[in-house]
Amino acid sequence: MKKGTLLASITAFAVIAVMLISGCVSDENGSTAQFNPGTYSAAAPGNYGDVPVEVTFSKTKIKKIIVGSNSETPGIGGVAMEKLTEEIIEGQTLAVDAITGATNSSRAFLTAVEDCVAQAGGDILMLKNKKIAVVAGEEIKKTADVIIIGGGGAGLAAAVSASGNGSSVILIEKAAALGGNTIRSGGGYNSYDPQRQKAIKMTKPLMEDLESFLAMTPAEAGDFAPTLAVLKDQIREYKKSNDGTLFDSPELHMMQTYIGGKRTSLDGKEITGNVDLVKTFTSNTLPTLHWLESIGLKFSDEVATILGALWPRSHTTVEHVGAGFINTLSRVAAENGVDIMLETKAGELVKDENGRIVGVIAKMTDGTPVTLTAEKGVIMTTGGYGANPEMIAKFNTYWPDIPKTMKTTNTADAMGDGIVMGTEAGADLVGMGFVQLMPSSDPENGALSGGLWGSAETQVFVNKSGKRFVNEYAERDVLASGALSQQDALFYIICDQVTAGNPQPGGKNFWGDDIDTLIATQKVYKADTLAGLEEQLGMPAGALETEIAKYNSFIEQGSDPDFGKRNFGPKLVNGPFYATPRSPSVHHTMGGLRIDTSARVLDADGTPIPGFYAAGEVTGGIHAGNRLGGNAISDIMTFGRIAGNSASSEL
């Protein structure tokens, strides 16, 4: 239907108006496109509801495209649609490719645009056959003190750190936008925080968890035995104080990271985190949080427990999700003069005759060759290989099976490029056999977002029969394994109005998704009663009501005889009730380049490779066989900052 106006509400990420002053559209035979002039609207389903567009045509040209309000991921879908708009209008063509990392958003946008073309009487086939020649430019050669490969959280933290020390920095990113996996994440940042944790009461279950360390033997702690001894002294002093507020410390975080990551592979080999790396990590999370605050990132005062975090120490930014980190760091990087080159893919590290890494050979999307020279160092921050099923299958030694068809929370660019380049340059690898599955992902697209739930202690998991099957406060590999054993590997996160965060009609969830749209598309089920919810889900009559009543009784008695959950939120008694369908997907790859506490990349002999640094998911050694929820963001920020400091101080 022809329309002259667009929805009044449009998001800052999704407003695109590009005007063209160019010739008519014609195919290779000289045929000229013909349209019925006017403005037409259409919409197509994206990740989280419809993506609406309005397209304005003259008689022979696509004049303007505007994208309306939508719930696609900020900083990903919006950037992709802006780029596609430019390509369509500048080339007067539909022969454009979906943007990697935003495939579903791109396809929704292109489908809606094609619909508008059809409404305007245009020849879609002709426009799809109108190829635009891509011509590579002359080779680009640049020199800077520090070259950074990868524009996610770790790369931007390194860039701000190095440039803040006075070094010139060039950062290259193969995608069309900054952010990597960080911008797609929940943005939870784990750290002890003496100020914020004062607002949390020390519950009996938490105290029992804390006291369990007093019974732990040095032999059970391995290399972490000295840390255990310090922690025991801290716990005894805390008990004497009768403080009553939440206890936390770098040592507790360190021991839980050790316990959460200590795993045995299918071939019987045990893996634990590197004690020096874990100590560096947990002792620097709070200083790094304060550093982030000093450059303008605002954290909420609330402290929660991200799924699989094991303790209430997860902080979020005021902006929520990972966009807060990326927006702040990219702004400061620009202010510091960092040269950011998007759509530039690194292919090879350059070594000099002494074995020092002195640069990078790369290529832009249009084929333009790029050679970058580093006066001080090169930092690898390309992320893991969670979107590379072949690489996962090659190295996996933990899961009995990870189907190559399993979906992923990762950007499509997480292909392990940095690991390949690093090993070609002589880097050693550690922990490559261990991949983390996110138990609670969208069953249709693998994304983290698109649902309703609260902190880990408040979550209740039930299968298709309405039965709990796991301790919801356990580590992520335990949760994922439990989910995979359920029918269709599907389960539901059950919440009431309180534990869901008090969602309101017309409101947004934590991820910024429109709640009404989530319910309309059955990403979330809503009912006034548990009986109504189980009916919608096709569960046996009374099953969910019975299970939640039993779970509420566990909360009252402070123990879970069925699955051993120890930390609880409030009882689920306040309607309406919500169910979010979830299923495991590939989330985090624990293995990667071996580094030391200065973020220097090591060779097989444990010797630092001169001029070579790395941070983030491209590295291994910290999380061992299983990463605690919320540890990734604090890891990439902490070691990204360390890598920037180390590289910028290189002589």
mmCIF file with all atom_site columns, N, CA, C and O in Angstrom, residues 16 18 25 120 126 140 167 185 202 214 228 266 302 318 343 431 447 483 487 498 562 571 608 643 648:
data_model
loop_
_atom_site.group_PDB
_atom_site.id
_atom_site.type_symbol
_atom_site.label_atom_id
_atom_site.label_alt_id
_atom_site.label_comp_id
_atom_site.label_asym_id
_atom_site.label_entity_id
_atom_site.label_seq_id
_atom_site.pdbx_PDB_ins_code
_atom_site.Cartn_x
_atom_site.Cartn_y
_atom_site.Cartn_z
_atom_site.occupancy
_atom_site.B_iso_or_equiv
_atom_site.pdbx_formal_charge
_atom_site.auth_seq_id
_atom_site.auth_comp_id
_atom_site.auth_asym_id
_atom_site.auth_atom_id
_atom_site.pdbx_PDB_model_num
ATOM 1   N N  . ILE A 1 16  ? 17.796 6.483   8.305   1.00 0.00 ? 16  ILE A N  1
ATOM 2   C CA . ILE A 1 16  ? 18.736 6.596   7.205   1.00 0.00 ? 16  ILE A CA 1
ATOM 3   C C  . ILE A 1 16  ? 18.047 7.328   6.066   1.00 0.00 ? 16  ILE A C  1
ATOM 4   O O  . ILE A 1 16  ? 17.041 6.863   5.559   1.00 0.00 ? 16  ILE A O  1
ATOM 5   N N  . VAL A 1 18  ? 19.243 8.959   2.520   1.00 0.00 ? 18  VAL A N  1
ATOM 6   C CA . VAL A 1 18  ? 20.336 9.239   1.605   1.00 0.00 ? 18  VAL A CA 1
ATOM 7   C C  . VAL A 1 18  ? 19.759 9.677   0.273   1.00 0.00 ? 18  VAL A C  1
ATOM 8   O O  . VAL A 1 18  ? 18.960 8.957   -0.321  1.00 0.00 ? 18  VAL A O  1
ATOM 9   N N  . VAL A 1 25  ? 18.827 4.231   -13.678 1.00 0.00 ? 25  VAL A N  1
ATOM 10  C CA . VAL A 1 25  ? 19.192 2.847   -13.470 1.00 0.00 ? 25  VAL A CA 1
ATOM 11  C C  . VAL A 1 25  ? 19.046 2.110   -14.793 1.00 0.00 ? 25  VAL A C  1
ATOM 12  O O  . VAL A 1 25  ? 17.989 2.133   -15.408 1.00 0.00 ? 25  VAL A O  1
ATOM 13  N N  . ALA A 1 120 ? 6.297  -0.359  -6.339  1.00 0.00 ? 120 ALA A N  1
ATOM 14  C CA . ALA A 1 120 ? 6.510  0.771   -7.244  1.00 0.00 ? 120 ALA A CA 1
ATOM 15  C C  . ALA A 1 120 ? 6.588  0.337   -8.704  1.00 0.00 ? 120 ALA A C  1
ATOM 16  O O  . ALA A 1 120 ? 6.838  1.179   -9.590  1.00 0.00 ? 120 ALA A O  1
ATOM 17  N N  . MET A 1 126 ? 16.043 -7.235  -12.701 1.00 0.00 ? 126 MET A N  1
ATOM 18  C CA . MET A 1 126 ? 17.014 -6.369  -13.357 1.00 0.00 ? 126 MET A CA 1
ATOM 19  C C  . MET A 1 126 ? 17.920 -5.695  -12.331 1.00 0.00 ? 126 MET A C  1
ATOM 20  O O  . MET A 1 126 ? 19.139 -5.613  -12.505 1.00 0.00 ? 126 MET A O  1
ATOM 21  N N  . ILE A 1 140 ? 47.782 1.090   0.573   1.00 0.00 ? 140 ILE A N  1
ATOM 22  C CA . ILE A 1 140 ? 47.863 2.020   1.698   1.00 0.00 ? 140 ILE A CA 1
ATOM 23  C C  . ILE A 1 140 ? 48.998 1.582   2.606   1.00 0.00 ? 140 ILE A C  1
ATOM 24  O O  . ILE A 1 140 ? 49.058 0.422   3.031   1.00 0.00 ? 140 ILE A O  1
ATOM 25  N N  . SER A 1 167 ? 51.010 7.086   22.790  1.00 0.00 ? 167 SER A N  1
ATOM 26  C CA . SER A 1 167 ? 51.426 6.365   21.585  1.00 0.00 ? 167 SER A CA 1
ATOM 27  C C  . SER A 1 167 ? 50.433 6.608   20.452  1.00 0.00 ? 167 SER A C  1
ATOM 28  O O  . SER A 1 167 ? 49.233 6.732   20.677  1.00 0.00 ? 167 SER A O  1
ATOM 29  N N  . SER A 1 185 ? 26.950 -8.736  23.580  1.00 0.00 ? 185 SER A N  1
ATOM 30  C CA . SER A 1 185 ? 26.912 -9.394  24.889  1.00 0.00 ? 185 SER A CA 1
ATOM 31  C C  . SER A 1 185 ? 25.947 -8.700  25.841  1.00 0.00 ? 185 SER A C  1
ATOM 32  O O  . SER A 1 185 ? 25.469 -7.595  25.585  1.00 0.00 ? 185 SER A O  1
ATOM 33  N N  . MET A 1 202 ? 24.321 -10.565 53.162  1.00 0.00 ? 202 MET A N  1
ATOM 34  C CA . MET A 1 202 ? 24.919 -11.899 53.108  1.00 0.00 ? 202 MET A CA 1
ATOM 35  C C  . MET A 1 202 ? 23.879 -12.913 53.561  1.00 0.00 ? 202 MET A C  1
ATOM 36  O O  . MET A 1 202 ? 23.523 -12.974 54.744  1.00 0.00 ? 202 MET A O  1
ATOM 37  N N  . LEU A 1 214 ? 36.523 -23.089 53.733  1.00 0.00 ? 214 LEU A N  1
ATOM 38  C CA . LEU A 1 214 ? 37.270 -23.405 54.953  1.00 0.00 ? 214 LEU A CA 1
ATOM 39  C C  . LEU A 1 214 ? 37.567 -24.895 55.048  1.00 0.00 ? 214 LEU A C  1
ATOM 40  O O  . LEU A 1 214 ? 38.555 -25.302 55.687  1.00 0.00 ? 214 LEU A O  1
ATOM 41  N N  . LEU A 1 228 ? 44.131 -19.863 48.448  1.00 0.00 ? 228 LEU A N  1
ATOM 42  C CA . LEU A 1 228 ? 43.149 -20.454 49.355  1.00 0.00 ? 228 LEU A CA 1
ATOM 43  C C  . LEU A 1 228 ? 43.472 -20.093 50.799  1.00 0.00 ? 228 LEU A C  1
ATOM 44  O O  . LEU A 1 228 ? 42.571 -19.771 51.585  1.00 0.00 ? 228 LEU A O  1
ATOM 45  N N  . LEU A 1 266 ? 37.763 -35.248 27.450  1.00 0.00 ? 266 LEU A N  1
ATOM 46  C CA . LEU A 1 266 ? 37.282 -36.592 27.153  1.00 0.00 ? 266 LEU A CA 1
ATOM 47  C C  . LEU A 1 266 ? 38.394 -37.629 27.202  1.00 0.00 ? 266 LEU A C  1
ATOM 48  O O  . LEU A 1 266 ? 38.144 -38.807 27.460  1.00 0.00 ? 266 LEU A O  1
ATOM 49  N N  . GLU A 1 302 ? 23.651 -1.277  41.032  1.00 0.00 ? 302 GLU A N  1
ATOM 50  C CA . GLU A 1 302 ? 23.123 -2.607  41.318  1.00 0.00 ? 302 GLU A CA 1
ATOM 51  C C  . GLU A 1 302 ? 24.171 -3.676  41.010  1.00 0.00 ? 302 GLU A C  1
ATOM 52  O O  . GLU A 1 302 ? 24.972 -3.543  40.088  1.00 0.00 ? 302 GLU A O  1
ATOM 53  N N  . VAL A 1 318 ? 25.090 1.750   32.804  1.00 0.00 ? 318 VAL A N  1
ATOM 54  C CA . VAL A 1 318 ? 23.800 2.433   32.742  1.00 0.00 ? 318 VAL A CA 1
ATOM 55  C C  . VAL A 1 318 ? 23.142 2.202   31.391  1.00 0.00 ? 318 VAL A C  1
ATOM 56  O O  . VAL A 1 318 ? 21.915 2.077   31.283  1.00 0.00 ? 318 VAL A O  1
ATOM 57  N N  . GLU A 1 343 ? 36.412 -2.444  7.815   1.00 0.00 ? 343 GLU A N  1
ATOM 58  C CA . GLU A 1 343 ? 36.415 -3.300  6.617   1.00 0.00 ? 343 GLU A CA 1
ATOM 59  C C  . GLU A 1 343 ? 37.830 -3.528  6.112   1.00 0.00 ? 343 GLU A C  1
ATOM 60  O O  . GLU A 1 343 ? 38.099 -3.511  4.912   1.00 0.00 ? 343 GLU A O  1
ATOM 61  N N  . GLY A 1 431 ? 44.574 -24.583 25.794  1.00 0.00 ? 431 GLY A N  1
ATOM 62  C CA . GLY A 1 431 ? 43.149 -24.767 26.081  1.00 0.00 ? 431 GLY A CA 1
ATOM 63  C C  . GLY A 1 431 ? 42.230 -24.835 24.888  1.00 0.00 ? 431 GLY A C  1
ATOM 64  O O  . GLY A 1 431 ? 41.011 -24.633 25.033  1.00 0.00 ? 431 GLY A O  1
ATOM 65  N N  . ALA A 1 447 ? 20.893 -16.245 19.511  1.00 0.00 ? 447 ALA A N  1
ATOM 66  C CA . ALA A 1 447 ? 21.268 -14.988 20.167  1.00 0.00 ? 447 ALA A CA 1
ATOM 67  C C  . ALA A 1 447 ? 21.023 -15.046 21.667  1.00 0.00 ? 447 ALA A C  1
ATOM 68  O O  . ALA A 1 447 ? 20.203 -15.812 22.166  1.00 0.00 ? 447 ALA A O  1
ATOM 69  N N  . ALA A 1 483 ? 20.535 -29.051 29.623  1.00 0.00 ? 483 ALA A N  1
ATOM 70  C CA . ALA A 1 483 ? 19.585 -28.638 28.588  1.00 0.00 ? 483 ALA A CA 1
ATOM 71  C C  . ALA A 1 483 ? 19.647 -29.558 27.376  1.00 0.00 ? 483 ALA A C  1
ATOM 72  O O  . ALA A 1 483 ? 18.614 -29.896 26.776  1.00 0.00 ? 483 ALA A O  1
ATOM 73  N N  . GLN A 1 487 ? 14.172 -32.969 25.879  1.00 0.00 ? 487 GLN A N  1
ATOM 74  C CA . GLN A 1 487 ? 13.539 -33.162 24.574  1.00 0.00 ? 487 GLN A CA 1
ATOM 75  C C  . GLN A 1 487 ? 13.754 -31.942 23.697  1.00 0.00 ? 487 GLN A C  1
ATOM 76  O O  . GLN A 1 487 ? 13.475 -30.809 24.100  1.00 0.00 ? 487 GLN A O  1
ATOM 77  N N  . VAL A 1 498 ? 7.796  -10.043 39.160  1.00 0.00 ? 498 VAL A N  1
ATOM 78  C CA . VAL A 1 498 ? 8.916  -9.504  39.930  1.00 0.00 ? 498 VAL A CA 1
ATOM 79  C C  . VAL A 1 498 ? 10.249 -10.021 39.405  1.00 0.00 ? 498 VAL A C  1
ATOM 80  O O  . VAL A 1 498 ? 11.173 -9.245  39.119  1.00 0.00 ? 498 VAL A O  1
ATOM 81  N N  . ASP A 1 562 ? 16.210 -31.411 45.349  1.00 0.00 ? 562 ASP A N  1
ATOM 82  C CA . ASP A 1 562 ? 16.168 -32.014 44.010  1.00 0.00 ? 562 ASP A CA 1
ATOM 83  C C  . ASP A 1 562 ? 17.477 -31.822 43.252  1.00 0.00 ? 562 ASP A C  1
ATOM 84  O O  . ASP A 1 562 ? 18.017 -32.769 42.672  1.00 0.00 ? 562 ASP A O  1
ATOM 85  N N  . LYS A 1 571 ? 10.104 -15.863 45.848  1.00 0.00 ? 571 LYS A N  1
ATOM 86  C CA . LYS A 1 571 ? 9.172  -16.879 45.346  1.00 0.00 ? 571 LYS A CA 1
ATOM 87  C C  . LYS A 1 571 ? 8.423  -16.347 44.117  1.00 0.00 ? 571 LYS A C  1
ATOM 88  O O  . LYS A 1 571 ? 8.192  -15.147 43.987  1.00 0.00 ? 571 LYS A O  1
ATOM 89  N N  . PRO A 1 608 ? 58.578 -14.827 25.379  1.00 0.00 ? 608 PRO A N  1
ATOM 90  C CA . PRO A 1 608 ? 57.787 -13.796 24.690  1.00 0.00 ? 608 PRO A CA 1
ATOM 91  C C  . PRO A 1 608 ? 58.284 -13.549 23.271  1.00 0.00 ? 608 PRO A C  1
ATOM 92  O O  . PRO A 1 608 ? 59.491 -13.466 23.029  1.00 0.00 ? 608 PRO A O  1
ATOM 93  N N  . ALA A 1 643 ? 47.476 -4.884  27.760  1.00 0.00 ? 643 ALA A N  1
ATOM 94  C CA . ALA A 1 643 ? 48.170 -4.997  26.472  1.00 0.00 ? 643 ALA A CA 1
ATOM 95  C C  . ALA A 1 643 ? 48.523 -3.628  25.916  1.00 0.00 ? 643 ALA A C  1
ATOM 96  O O  . ALA A 1 643 ? 49.619 -3.414  25.380  1.00 0.00 ? 643 ALA A O  1
ATOM 97  N N  . SER A 1 648 ? 52.617 0.081   24.442  1.00 0.00 ? 648 SER A N  1
ATOM 98  C CA . SER A 1 648 ? 52.986 1.496   24.334  1.00 0.00 ? 648 SER A CA 1
ATOM 99  C C  . SER A 1 648 ? 54.275 1.820   25.083  1.00 0.00 ? 648 SER A C  1
ATOM 100 O O  . SER A 1 648 ? 54.918 2.827   24.795  1.00 0.00 ? 648 SER A O  1
#
